[in-house]
PDB file of C-alpha atoms in Angstrom:
ATOM      1  CA  MET S  81       0.036  -0.033  -0.047  1.00  0.00           C
ATOM      2  CA  PRO S  82       1.281   3.300  -0.993  1.00  0.00           C
ATOM      3  CA  GLU S  83       2.269   5.405   1.987  1.00  0.00           C
ATOM      4  CA  CYS S  84       0.934   8.636   0.589  1.00  0.00           C
ATOM      5  CA  LEU S  85      -1.158   8.533  -2.531  1.00  0.00           C
ATOM      6  CA  LEU S  86      -1.629  11.363  -4.412  1.00  0.00           C
ATOM      7  CA  ILE S  87      -4.897  11.924  -6.618  1.00  0.00           C
ATOM      8  CA  VAL S  88      -4.689  14.532  -9.419  1.00  0.00           C
ATOM      9  CA  GLY S  89      -8.178  15.691 -10.148  1.00  0.00           C
ATOM     10  CA  GLN S  90     -11.300  16.162  -8.211  1.00  0.00           C
ATOM     11  CA  GLY S  91     -14.161  15.448 -10.636  1.00  0.00           C
ATOM     12  CA  LEU S  92     -16.320  12.436 -10.063  1.00  0.00           C
ATOM     13  CA  ALA S  93     -13.629   9.723 -10.425  1.00  0.00           C
ATOM     14  CA  GLY S  94     -11.022  11.717  -8.010  1.00  0.00           C
ATOM     15  CA  SER S  95     -13.580  12.135  -5.561  1.00  0.00           C
ATOM     16  CA  LEU S  96     -15.135   8.597  -5.229  1.00  0.00           C
ATOM     17  CA  LEU S  97     -11.425   7.370  -5.295  1.00  0.00           C
ATOM     18  CA  ALA S  98     -10.427   9.520  -2.099  1.00  0.00           C
ATOM     19  CA  TRP S  99     -13.958   8.848  -0.681  1.00  0.00           C
ATOM     20  CA  GLU S 100     -12.919   4.904  -0.542  1.00  0.00           C
ATOM     21  CA  CYS S 101      -9.304   5.556   0.337  1.00  0.00           C
ATOM     22  CA  GLU S 102     -10.831   7.742   3.425  1.00  0.00           C
ATOM     23  CA  ARG S 103     -13.163   4.610   4.226  1.00  0.00           C
ATOM     24  CA  ALA S 104     -10.182   2.109   4.025  1.00  0.00           C
ATOM     25  CA  GLY S 105      -8.136   4.447   6.557  1.00  0.00           C
ATOM     26  CA  MET S 106      -5.442   5.091   3.699  1.00  0.00           C
ATOM     27  CA  THR S 107      -3.336   8.289   3.654  1.00  0.00           C
ATOM     28  CA  PHE S 108      -4.177  10.277   0.385  1.00  0.00           C
ATOM     29  CA  GLU S 109      -4.002  13.850  -0.714  1.00  0.00           C
ATOM     30  CA  ILE S 110      -5.599  15.261  -3.691  1.00  0.00           C
ATOM     31  CA  ALA S 111      -4.441  18.152  -6.104  1.00  0.00           C
ATOM     32  CA  ASP S 112      -6.863  19.992  -8.291  1.00  0.00           C
ATOM     33  CA  ALA S 113      -6.312  23.009 -10.058  1.00  0.00           C
ATOM     34  CA  GLY S 114     -10.096  23.370 -11.018  1.00  0.00           C
ATOM     35  CA  HIS S 115     -11.369  22.380 -14.711  1.00  0.00           C
ATOM     36  CA  GLU S 116     -14.321  24.395 -15.671  1.00  0.00           C
ATOM     37  CA  ARG S 117     -14.817  22.194 -18.780  1.00  0.00           C
ATOM     38  CA  SER S 118     -14.707  18.848 -17.052  1.00  0.00           C
ATOM     39  CA  ALA S 119     -17.332  16.745 -18.050  1.00  0.00           C
ATOM     40  CA  SER S 120     -18.299  15.731 -14.514  1.00  0.00           C
ATOM     41  CA  ARG S 121     -18.876  19.166 -13.234  1.00  0.00           C
ATOM     42  CA  ILE S 122     -21.649  19.953 -15.703  1.00  0.00           C
ATOM     43  CA  GLY S 123     -22.868  16.581 -16.547  1.00  0.00           C
ATOM     44  CA  ALA S 124     -26.359  15.299 -16.012  1.00  0.00           C
ATOM     45  CA  GLY S 125     -25.361  12.438 -13.588  1.00  0.00           C
ATOM     46  CA  MET S 126     -27.796   9.851 -14.836  1.00  0.00           C
ATOM     47  CA  ILE S 127     -27.952   6.369 -14.340  1.00  0.00           C
ATOM     48  CA  THR S 128     -29.844   4.774 -17.209  1.00  0.00           C
ATOM     49  CA  PRO S 129     -30.281   1.054 -17.369  1.00  0.00           C
ATOM     50  CA  VAL S 130     -31.259   0.741 -21.299  1.00  0.00           C
ATOM     51  CA  THR S 131     -29.416   2.919 -23.813  1.00  0.00           C
ATOM     52  CA  GLY S 132     -28.920   3.754 -27.436  1.00  0.00           C
ATOM     53  CA  ARG S 133     -30.824   2.923 -30.533  1.00  0.00           C
ATOM     54  CA  ARG S 134     -30.341  -0.705 -30.220  1.00  0.00           C
ATOM     55  CA  TRP S 135     -31.725  -0.841 -26.771  1.00  0.00           C
ATOM     56  CA  VAL S 136     -28.621  -2.082 -25.122  1.00  0.00           C
ATOM     57  CA  LYS S 137     -28.510  -2.791 -21.421  1.00  0.00           C
ATOM     58  CA  THR S 138     -25.842  -0.693 -19.827  1.00  0.00           C
ATOM     59  CA  TRP S 139     -22.581  -2.697 -18.974  1.00  0.00           C
ATOM     60  CA  ARG S 140     -22.588  -3.964 -15.395  1.00  0.00           C
ATOM     61  CA  VAL S 141     -25.804  -2.208 -14.321  1.00  0.00           C
ATOM     62  CA  GLU S 142     -27.245  -5.329 -12.834  1.00  0.00           C
ATOM     63  CA  ALA S 143     -24.529  -5.853 -10.743  1.00  0.00           C
ATOM     64  CA  TRP S 144     -23.280  -2.341  -9.836  1.00  0.00           C
ATOM     65  CA  ARG S 145     -26.576  -0.183  -9.725  1.00  0.00           C
ATOM     66  CA  GLY S 146     -27.561  -1.215  -6.007  1.00  0.00           C
ATOM     67  CA  PRO S 147     -23.802  -0.793  -4.495  1.00  0.00           C
ATOM     68  CA  ALA S 148     -23.673   2.467  -6.407  1.00  0.00           C
ATOM     69  CA  GLY S 149     -26.841   3.896  -4.952  1.00  0.00           C
ATOM     70  CA  GLN S 150     -25.549   2.993  -1.433  1.00  0.00           C
ATOM     71  CA  THR S 151     -22.538   4.710  -2.062  1.00  0.00           C
ATOM     72  CA  TYR S 152     -24.233   7.814  -3.137  1.00  0.00           C
ATOM     73  CA  ARG S 153     -26.718   7.562   0.155  1.00  0.00           C
ATOM     74  CA  GLU S 154     -23.645   7.142   2.361  1.00  0.00           C
ATOM     75  CA  LEU S 155     -22.194  10.189   0.900  1.00  0.00           C
ATOM     76  CA  GLU S 156     -25.389  12.142   1.376  1.00  0.00           C
ATOM     77  CA  SER S 157     -25.176  11.318   4.857  1.00  0.00           C
ATOM     78  CA  VAL S 158     -21.742  12.253   5.419  1.00  0.00           C
ATOM     79  CA  LEU S 159     -21.871  15.703   3.140  1.00  0.00           C
ATOM     80  CA  GLY S 160     -25.168  16.564   4.672  1.00  0.00           C
ATOM     81  CA  GLN S 161     -26.948  17.224   1.357  1.00  0.00           C
ATOM     82  CA  PRO S 162     -29.120  15.303  -1.024  1.00  0.00           C
ATOM     83  CA  LEU S 163     -27.392  13.974  -3.855  1.00  0.00           C
ATOM     84  CA  PHE S 164     -29.143  10.613  -5.271  1.00  0.00           C
ATOM     85  CA  ARG S 165     -32.685  10.668  -6.802  1.00  0.00           C
ATOM     86  CA  PRO S 166     -34.383   7.474  -8.010  1.00  0.00           C
ATOM     87  CA  MET S 167     -36.156   7.985 -11.265  1.00  0.00           C
ATOM     88  CA  ARG S 168     -37.862   6.273 -14.208  1.00  0.00           C
ATOM     89  CA  VAL S 169     -37.444   7.047 -18.079  1.00  0.00           C
ATOM     90  CA  TRP S 170     -40.033   7.861 -20.548  1.00  0.00           C
ATOM     91  CA  ARG S 171     -38.755   7.070 -24.047  1.00  0.00           C
ATOM     92  CA  ARG S 172     -40.396   7.971 -27.229  1.00  0.00           C
ATOM     93  CA  PHE S 173     -39.642   6.174 -30.402  1.00  0.00           C
ATOM     94  CA  ARG S 174     -38.061   8.085 -32.882  1.00  0.00           C
ATOM     95  CA  ASP S 175     -38.971   5.914 -35.772  1.00  0.00           C
ATOM     96  CA  ASP S 176     -40.357   2.478 -36.743  1.00  0.00           C
ATOM     97  CA  GLY S 177     -37.101   0.982 -36.500  1.00  0.00           C
ATOM     98  CA  GLU S 178     -36.637   1.728 -32.688  1.00  0.00           C
ATOM     99  CA  ARG S 179     -40.016   0.390 -32.233  1.00  0.00           C
ATOM    100  CA  GLU S 180     -39.357  -2.848 -33.940  1.00  0.00           C
ATOM    101  CA  GLY S 181     -36.134  -3.357 -32.147  1.00  0.00           C
ATOM    102  CA  LEU S 182     -37.453  -2.838 -28.894  1.00  0.00           C
ATOM    103  CA  ALA S 183     -40.291  -5.458 -29.613  1.00  0.00           C
ATOM    104  CA  ALA S 184     -37.888  -8.062 -30.565  1.00  0.00           C
ATOM    105  CA  ARG S 185     -35.595  -7.660 -27.375  1.00  0.00           C
ATOM    106  CA  VAL S 186     -38.489  -7.531 -25.065  1.00  0.00           C
ATOM    107  CA  ALA S 187     -39.874 -10.632 -26.649  1.00  0.00           C
ATOM    108  CA  ARG S 188     -36.702 -12.592 -26.022  1.00  0.00           C
ATOM    109  CA  GLY S 189     -36.892 -11.235 -22.444  1.00  0.00           C
ATOM    110  CA  GLU S 190     -33.400  -9.162 -22.653  1.00  0.00           C
ATOM    111  CA  LEU S 191     -34.494  -6.217 -21.247  1.00  0.00           C
ATOM    112  CA  ALA S 192     -36.117  -7.476 -18.043  1.00  0.00           C
ATOM    113  CA  PRO S 193     -36.627  -6.136 -15.402  1.00  0.00           C
ATOM    114  CA  TYR S 194     -36.189  -2.521 -16.591  1.00  0.00           C
ATOM    115  CA  VAL S 195     -38.445  -2.253 -19.786  1.00  0.00           C
ATOM    116  CA  VAL S 196     -41.851  -2.535 -18.165  1.00  0.00           C
ATOM    117  CA  ALA S 197     -44.496  -0.964 -20.338  1.00  0.00           C
ATOM    118  CA  VAL S 198     -44.446  -0.732 -24.134  1.00  0.00           C
ATOM    119  CA  GLU S 199     -47.046   1.584 -25.586  1.00  0.00           C
ATOM    120  CA  SER S 200     -47.604   2.819 -29.206  1.00  0.00           C
ATOM    121  CA  ASP S 201     -45.326   6.008 -28.907  1.00  0.00           C
ATOM    122  CA  GLY S 202     -42.803   4.854 -26.442  1.00  0.00           C
ATOM    123  CA  CYS S 203     -41.947   2.701 -23.395  1.00  0.00           C
ATOM    124  CA  TRP S 204     -41.190   3.157 -19.797  1.00  0.00           C
ATOM    125  CA  ILE S 205     -37.666   2.263 -18.282  1.00  0.00           C
ATOM    126  CA  GLU S 206     -37.530   1.769 -14.631  1.00  0.00           C
ATOM    127  CA  GLY S 207     -34.419   1.433 -12.393  1.00  0.00           C
ATOM    128  CA  ALA S 208     -33.039   5.106 -13.539  1.00  0.00           C
ATOM    129  CA  ALA S 209     -31.387   7.373 -10.860  1.00  0.00           C
ATOM    130  CA  GLN S 210     -29.835  11.003 -11.089  1.00  0.00           C
ATOM    131  CA  VAL S 211     -26.841  11.930  -8.852  1.00  0.00           C
ATOM    132  CA  ASP S 212     -26.053  15.844  -8.351  1.00  0.00           C
ATOM    133  CA  THR S 213     -22.481  15.407  -9.472  1.00  0.00           C
ATOM    134  CA  ALA S 214     -21.771  18.971  -9.177  1.00  0.00           C
ATOM    135  CA  ALA S 215     -23.109  19.176  -5.789  1.00  0.00           C
ATOM    136  CA  LEU S 216     -21.043  16.072  -4.666  1.00  0.00           C
ATOM    137  CA  ILE S 217     -18.015  17.745  -6.003  1.00  0.00           C
ATOM    138  CA  ALA S 218     -18.384  20.900  -4.272  1.00  0.00           C
ATOM    139  CA  ALA S 219     -19.309  19.345  -0.810  1.00  0.00           C
ATOM    140  CA  ALA S 220     -16.439  16.999  -0.953  1.00  0.00           C
ATOM    141  CA  ARG S 221     -14.030  19.727  -1.800  1.00  0.00           C
ATOM    142  CA  ALA S 222     -15.019  21.720   0.917  1.00  0.00           C
ATOM    143  CA  ARG S 223     -14.722  18.721   3.255  1.00  0.00           C
ATOM    144  CA  TRP S 224     -11.276  17.956   2.191  1.00  0.00           C
ATOM    145  CA  LEU S 225     -10.084  21.448   1.814  1.00  0.00           C
ATOM    146  CA  ARG S 226     -11.154  21.837   5.874  1.00  0.00           C
ATOM    147  CA  ALA S 227      -9.287  18.399   6.458  1.00  0.00           C
ATOM    148  CA  GLY S 228      -6.161  19.799   4.788  1.00  0.00           C
ATOM    149  CA  VAL S 229      -5.795  16.931   2.347  1.00  0.00           C
ATOM    150  CA  LEU S 230      -6.794  18.729  -1.087  1.00  0.00           C
ATOM    151  CA  THR S 231      -4.539  21.552  -2.286  1.00  0.00           C
ATOM    152  CA  GLU S 232      -5.525  23.727  -5.606  1.00  0.00           C
ATOM    153  CA  ARG S 233      -2.705  23.422  -7.629  1.00  0.00           C
ATOM    154  CA  ARG S 234      -1.230  22.349 -10.495  1.00  0.00           C
ATOM    155  CA  VAL S 235       1.237  19.336 -10.404  1.00  0.00           C
ATOM    156  CA  ASP S 236       4.770  18.427 -11.775  1.00  0.00           C
ATOM    157  CA  LEU S 237       4.303  15.044 -12.513  1.00  0.00           C
ATOM    158  CA  ALA S 238       8.000  14.148 -12.764  1.00  0.00           C
ATOM    159  CA  GLU S 239       8.436  15.790  -9.278  1.00  0.00           C
ATOM    160  CA  GLU S 240       5.626  14.092  -7.876  1.00  0.00           C
ATOM    161  CA  LYS S 241       6.636  10.781  -8.850  1.00  0.00           C
ATOM    162  CA  ARG S 242      10.110  11.176  -7.517  1.00  0.00           C
ATOM    163  CA  ARG S 243       8.547  12.220  -3.764  1.00  0.00           C
ATOM    164  CA  ARG S 244       5.706   9.340  -3.991  1.00  0.00           C
ATOM    165  CA  GLU S 245       5.209   5.791  -4.547  1.00  0.00           C
ATOM    166  CA  LEU S 246       1.786   6.093  -6.391  1.00  0.00           C
ATOM    167  CA  VAL S 247       0.290   9.293  -8.488  1.00  0.00           C
ATOM    168  CA  VAL S 248      -3.259   8.576  -9.806  1.00  0.00           C
ATOM    169  CA  LEU S 249      -4.616  10.842 -12.637  1.00  0.00           C
ATOM    170  CA  CYS S 250      -8.194  11.225 -12.517  1.00  0.00           C
ATOM    171  CA  GLY S 251      -8.127  14.358 -14.767  1.00  0.00           C
ATOM    172  CA  GLY S 252     -10.048  13.374 -17.925  1.00  0.00           C
ATOM    173  CA  VAL S 253      -8.142  15.328 -20.740  1.00  0.00           C
ATOM    174  CA  GLU S 254      -5.207  16.086 -18.494  1.00  0.00           C
ATOM    175  CA  THR S 255      -4.588  12.428 -18.815  1.00  0.00           C
ATOM    176  CA  LEU S 256      -4.029  11.742 -22.183  1.00  0.00           C
ATOM    177  CA  GLU S 257      -0.297  12.413 -22.876  1.00  0.00           C
ATOM    178  CA  SER S 258       0.898  10.537 -19.782  1.00  0.00           C
ATOM    179  CA  PHE S 259      -1.263   7.424 -21.357  1.00  0.00           C
ATOM    180  CA  ALA S 260      -0.384   7.798 -24.822  1.00  0.00           C
ATOM    181  CA  PHE S 261      -0.665   3.832 -25.792  1.00  0.00           C
ATOM    182  CA  VAL S 262      -4.448   4.227 -25.115  1.00  0.00           C
ATOM    183  CA  PRO S 263      -6.346   5.050 -28.322  1.00  0.00           C
ATOM    184  CA  TRP S 264      -8.251   7.838 -26.710  1.00  0.00           C
ATOM    185  CA  GLU S 265     -11.290   9.464 -28.040  1.00  0.00           C
ATOM    186  CA  ARG S 266     -12.482  13.068 -27.170  1.00  0.00           C
ATOM    187  CA  ALA S 267     -16.084  14.524 -27.537  1.00  0.00           C
ATOM    188  CA  TRP S 268     -17.278  17.966 -26.794  1.00  0.00           C
ATOM    189  CA  GLY S 269     -20.743  18.398 -25.345  1.00  0.00           C
ATOM    190  CA  GLU S 270     -23.176  20.811 -24.507  1.00  0.00           C
ATOM    191  CA  ILE S 271     -26.221  21.061 -22.074  1.00  0.00           C
ATOM    192  CA  LEU S 272     -29.215  23.537 -22.483  1.00  0.00           C
ATOM    193  CA  ASP S 273     -30.541  24.963 -18.918  1.00  0.00           C
ATOM    194  CA  VAL S 274     -34.373  25.570 -19.420  1.00  0.00           C
ATOM    195  CA  ALA S 275     -37.276  27.168 -17.499  1.00  0.00           C
ATOM    196  CA  THR S 276     -40.768  25.644 -18.191  1.00  0.00           C
ATOM    197  CA  THR S 277     -43.662  24.222 -16.477  1.00  0.00           C
ATOM    198  CA  ASP S 278     -45.680  20.999 -15.528  1.00  0.00           C
ATOM    199  CA  LEU S 279     -42.525  18.649 -15.025  1.00  0.00           C
ATOM    200  CA  ASP S 280     -42.736  15.610 -13.313  1.00  0.00           C
ATOM    201  CA  PRO S 281     -39.666  15.746 -11.297  1.00  0.00           C
ATOM    202  CA  LYS S 282     -39.244  11.755 -11.348  1.00  0.00           C
ATOM    203  CA  VAL S 283     -39.462  11.273 -14.846  1.00  0.00           C
ATOM    204  CA  ILE S 284     -36.487  11.774 -17.468  1.00  0.00           C
ATOM    205  CA  LEU S 285     -37.863  12.414 -21.128  1.00  0.00           C
ATOM    206  CA  ASN S 286     -35.910  10.798 -23.700  1.00  0.00           C
ATOM    207  CA  CYS S 287     -36.087  11.030 -27.733  1.00  0.00           C
ATOM    208  CA  GLY S 288     -32.756  11.220 -29.126  1.00  0.00           C
ATOM    209  CA  HIS S 289     -31.525  13.863 -26.594  1.00  0.00           C
ATOM    210  CA  TRP S 290     -32.765  13.596 -23.106  1.00  0.00           C
ATOM    211  CA  ALA S 291     -34.780  16.404 -20.798  1.00  0.00           C
ATOM    212  CA  LEU S 292     -33.878  15.941 -17.056  1.00  0.00           C
ATOM    213  CA  PRO S 293     -36.264  17.712 -14.679  1.00  0.00           C
ATOM    214  CA  LEU S 294     -34.463  19.497 -11.724  1.00  0.00           C
ATOM    215  CA  SER S 295     -37.824  20.386 -10.390  1.00  0.00           C
ATOM    216  CA  ALA S 296     -41.375  20.820 -11.521  1.00  0.00           C
ATOM    217  CA  THR S 297     -40.012  24.172 -13.494  1.00  0.00           C
ATOM    218  CA  ARG S 298     -36.590  23.557 -14.570  1.00  0.00           C
ATOM    219  CA  ALA S 299     -34.854  21.195 -16.727  1.00  0.00           C
ATOM    220  CA  ARG S 300     -31.526  20.528 -18.461  1.00  0.00           C
ATOM    221  CA  VAL S 301     -31.588  19.112 -22.058  1.00  0.00           C
ATOM    222  CA  GLY S 302     -28.546  17.391 -23.711  1.00  0.00           C
ATOM    223  CA  ALA S 303     -26.113  16.482 -24.507  1.00  0.00           C
ATOM    224  CA  SER S 304     -24.691  17.340 -27.907  1.00  0.00           C
ATOM    225  CA  TYR S 305     -21.710  15.061 -29.114  1.00  0.00           C
ATOM    226  CA  VAL S 306     -18.941  15.993 -31.432  1.00  0.00           C
ATOM    227  CA  ARG S 307     -15.703  14.511 -31.735  1.00  0.00           C
ATOM    228  CA  ALA S 308     -13.149  16.943 -32.395  1.00  0.00           C
ATOM    229  CA  THR S 309      -9.928  18.113 -30.814  1.00  0.00           C
ATOM    230  CA  ASP S 310      -9.890  22.293 -31.005  1.00  0.00           C
ATOM    231  CA  VAL S 311     -12.155  23.241 -28.252  1.00  0.00           C
ATOM    232  CA  GLU S 312     -11.799  26.759 -29.262  1.00  0.00           C
ATOM    233  CA  THR S 313     -13.825  25.958 -32.735  1.00  0.00           C
ATOM    234  CA  LEU S 314     -16.330  24.058 -30.376  1.00  0.00           C
ATOM    235  CA  ASP S 315     -17.684  26.781 -27.723  1.00  0.00           C
ATOM    236  CA  ARG S 316     -20.615  26.784 -30.133  1.00  0.00           C
ATOM    237  CA  SER S 317     -20.218  23.382 -32.031  1.00  0.00           C
ATOM    238  CA  ALA S 318     -21.974  23.412 -35.375  1.00  0.00           C
ATOM    239  CA  GLY S 319     -25.572  22.580 -35.131  1.00  0.00           C
ATOM    240  CA  GLY S 320     -25.499  21.429 -31.571  1.00  0.00           C
ATOM    241  CA  ARG S 321     -27.358  24.361 -29.867  1.00  0.00           C
ATOM    242  CA  ASP S 322     -30.187  24.368 -32.902  1.00  0.00           C
ATOM    243  CA  ALA S 323     -30.266  20.455 -32.163  1.00  0.00           C
ATOM    244  CA  LEU S 324     -30.635  20.880 -28.421  1.00  0.00           C
ATOM    245  CA  GLU S 325     -33.533  23.635 -28.895  1.00  0.00           C
ATOM    246  CA  ALA S 326     -35.364  21.464 -31.384  1.00  0.00           C
ATOM    247  CA  SER S 327     -35.250  18.697 -28.753  1.00  0.00           C
ATOM    248  CA  ALA S 328     -36.465  21.008 -25.905  1.00  0.00           C
ATOM    249  CA  GLN S 329     -39.345  21.645 -28.337  1.00  0.00           C
ATOM    250  CA  ARG S 330     -40.089  18.207 -28.825  1.00  0.00           C
ATOM    251  CA  LEU S 331     -39.646  16.627 -25.270  1.00  0.00           C
ATOM    252  CA  LEU S 332     -41.007  19.522 -22.855  1.00  0.00           C
ATOM    253  CA  PRO S 333     -44.643  19.520 -22.283  1.00  0.00           C
ATOM    254  CA  ARG S 334     -45.056  23.271 -22.197  1.00  0.00           C
ATOM    255  CA  SER S 335     -43.163  26.265 -23.724  1.00  0.00           C
ATOM    256  CA  TRP S 336     -39.737  27.011 -22.529  1.00  0.00           C
ATOM    257  CA  ASN S 337     -37.113  29.527 -21.925  1.00  0.00           C
ATOM    258  CA  PRO S 338     -33.308  29.142 -22.203  1.00  0.00           C
ATOM    259  CA  LEU S 339     -31.422  30.032 -18.936  1.00  0.00           C
ATOM    260  CA  GLY S 340     -28.049  29.205 -19.905  1.00  0.00           C
ATOM    261  CA  TRP S 341     -25.419  26.557 -21.649  1.00  0.00           C
ATOM    262  CA  SER S 342     -22.554  24.564 -20.358  1.00  0.00           C
ATOM    263  CA  ALA S 343     -20.223  22.474 -22.160  1.00  0.00           C
ATOM    264  CA  GLY S 344     -17.143  20.114 -21.599  1.00  0.00           C
ATOM    265  CA  TRP S 345     -15.007  17.568 -22.680  1.00  0.00           C
ATOM    266  CA  ARG S 346     -15.792  13.746 -22.313  1.00  0.00           C
ATOM    267  CA  VAL S 347     -12.543  11.091 -22.853  1.00  0.00           C
ATOM    268  CA  THR S 348     -13.626   7.923 -23.829  1.00  0.00           C
ATOM    269  CA  THR S 349     -12.084   4.790 -25.444  1.00  0.00           C
ATOM    270  CA  PRO S 350     -12.998   2.694 -28.605  1.00  0.00           C
ATOM    271  CA  ASP S 351     -14.524  -0.136 -26.558  1.00  0.00           C
ATOM    272  CA  ARG S 352     -16.504   2.390 -24.374  1.00  0.00           C
ATOM    273  CA  ARG S 353     -14.935   1.033 -21.074  1.00  0.00           C
ATOM    274  CA  PRO S 354     -13.301   3.019 -18.582  1.00  0.00           C
ATOM    275  CA  CYS S 355      -9.463   2.997 -17.811  1.00  0.00           C
ATOM    276  CA  VAL S 356      -8.198   1.863 -14.299  1.00  0.00           C
ATOM    277  CA  GLY S 357      -4.974   0.807 -12.998  1.00  0.00           C
ATOM    278  CA  ARG S 358      -1.080   1.241 -13.065  1.00  0.00           C
ATOM    279  CA  HIS S 359       0.655   2.204 -16.065  1.00  0.00           C
ATOM    280  CA  PRO S 360       2.114  -0.723 -17.693  1.00  0.00           C
ATOM    281  CA  HIS S 361       5.680   0.728 -17.884  1.00  0.00           C
ATOM    282  CA  ASP S 362       5.569   3.075 -14.802  1.00  0.00           C
ATOM    283  CA  GLN S 363       4.706   1.611 -11.445  1.00  0.00           C
ATOM    284  CA  ARG S 364       4.389   4.986  -9.944  1.00  0.00           C
ATOM    285  CA  LEU S 365       1.714   6.275 -12.287  1.00  0.00           C
ATOM    286  CA  GLY S 366      -1.691   5.210 -12.340  1.00  0.00           C
ATOM    287  CA  ILE S 367      -5.209   6.019 -13.884  1.00  0.00           C
ATOM    288  CA  PHE S 368      -8.925   6.360 -13.373  1.00  0.00           C
ATOM    289  CA  GLY S 369     -10.768   7.748 -16.007  1.00  0.00           C
ATOM    290  CA  ALA S 370     -12.659   7.568 -19.482  1.00  0.00           C
ATOM    291  CA  LEU S 371     -15.686   7.038 -17.502  1.00  0.00           C
ATOM    292  CA  GLY S 372     -17.792   8.549 -20.071  1.00  0.00           C
ATOM    293  CA  SER S 373     -21.736   9.142 -19.963  1.00  0.00           C
ATOM    294  CA  LYS S 374     -21.881   6.146 -17.624  1.00  0.00           C
ATOM    295  CA  GLY S 375     -19.705   7.237 -15.148  1.00  0.00           C
ATOM    296  CA  THR S 376     -22.084   7.760 -12.342  1.00  0.00           C
ATOM    297  CA  LEU S 377     -22.832   4.001 -12.222  1.00  0.00           C
ATOM    298  CA  TRP S 378     -19.325   2.816 -12.597  1.00  0.00           C
ATOM    299  CA  ALA S 379     -17.173   5.196 -10.605  1.00  0.00           C
ATOM    300  CA  PRO S 380     -18.019   4.022  -7.142  1.00  0.00           C
ATOM    301  CA  GLU S 381     -17.518   0.204  -7.976  1.00  0.00           C
ATOM    302  CA  LEU S 382     -14.383   1.102  -9.744  1.00  0.00           C
ATOM    303  CA  ALA S 383     -13.130   3.362  -6.887  1.00  0.00           C
ATOM    304  CA  ARG S 384     -13.391   0.160  -4.596  1.00  0.00           C
ATOM    305  CA  GLN S 385     -11.644  -2.155  -6.901  1.00  0.00           C
ATOM    306  CA  TRP S 386      -8.539   0.372  -7.013  1.00  0.00           C
ATOM    307  CA  VAL S 387      -8.580   0.511  -3.291  1.00  0.00           C
ATOM    308  CA  LYS S 388      -8.962  -3.004  -2.726  1.00  0.00           C
ATOM    309  CA  TYR S 389      -6.172  -3.547  -5.417  1.00  0.00           C
ATOM    310  CA  LEU S 390      -3.866  -1.253  -3.431  1.00  0.00           C
ATOM    311  CA  THR S 391      -4.680  -2.977   0.014  1.00  0.00           C
ATOM    312  CA  ASP S 392      -4.884  -6.469  -0.630  1.00  0.00           C
ATOM    313  CA  GLY S 393      -3.791  -7.011  -4.381  1.00  0.00           C
ATOM    314  CA  THR S 394      -7.232  -7.864  -5.762  1.00  0.00           C
ATOM    315  CA  ARG S 395      -6.965  -7.874  -9.468  1.00  0.00           C
ATOM    316  CA  LEU S 396      -8.857  -5.323 -11.414  1.00  0.00           C
ATOM    317  CA  ASP S 397     -11.648  -6.098 -13.733  1.00  0.00           C
ATOM    318  CA  SER S 398      -9.903  -6.955 -16.986  1.00  0.00           C
ATOM    319  CA  GLU S 399     -12.254  -5.118 -19.155  1.00  0.00           C
ATOM    320  CA  VAL S 400     -11.357  -1.857 -17.550  1.00  0.00           C
ATOM    321  CA  ASP S 401      -7.497  -2.357 -16.705  1.00  0.00           C
ATOM    322  CA  VAL S 402      -5.776   0.072 -18.885  1.00  0.00           C
ATOM    323  CA  GLY S 403      -3.226  -2.693 -19.781  1.00  0.00           C
ATOM    324  CA  ARG S 404      -5.614  -4.163 -22.115  1.00  0.00           C
ATOM    325  CA  PHE S 405      -4.682  -1.697 -24.834  1.00  0.00           C
ATOM    326  CA  LEU S 406      -1.051  -3.404 -24.852  1.00  0.00           C
ATOM    327  CA  ARG S 407      -2.636  -6.797 -25.102  1.00  0.00           C
ATOM    328  CA  PRO S 408      -2.109  -8.412 -28.768  1.00  0.00           C
TER     329      PRO S 408
END
């Protein structure tokens, strides 16, 4: 076990890794310079059991959803504010292909127990949830600043590796250069905040994009998804704003007014799995990232796996181990 682990980045991944370290009684520090365009600070924080045009169950949802909810409830108690909200999804069909694809999967029993009611224009999906990731990160930050384990700074990675046994990078796009052997993919996403009326706060609306109620009168609509590398050309990505406004018009039950926009980078991999573990060629360097849009579900379990690996040598899930990209 490292005498003092340094966690670089205090987004969702860094926060949950630090929380599991704290629970295990490990000595750790966090360095975070603040990342306004970090995905977890602006993301919707949704857990959705069935996604995509092909109606696919989210990877590991059945095994990890329950423990994830328990982790967020524990954090609610420790941080003293609500974070976790059970929800359901009303998903409208975009076309006949979606309707037929769902019917085939339901007939084969592939989407039980989540798809519970199929109607002429859509279906209900149970087992969804939303985590207020921005509130979680802010409250955890205040807690660790008070405790003196978090410093607001950028790190000299070479210097930190000389001083410590292990540095774990949890900084999203900040990790790409250090793990260059991973075939990273980056996407720029935008979210629209709106004021409206007559929303059911327990129902996520979906039809291509989604509308997440924050209350009966406010919602977030998102997210655009543009693969690109130049952030300066993407502050208003081509068509992104128009597409979200069209979705707001289609999804929301009443007229709406825009309240603001937020945007950030999302880092993923070709297999759409996270990256966890030590660098294969540098044992003082680790990573916990590429959580993508499913990070709210995956992060609690993967943080636990990181800590178990450090404390008793338990192997990481082979499907998330960053070393998979060096295998034949």
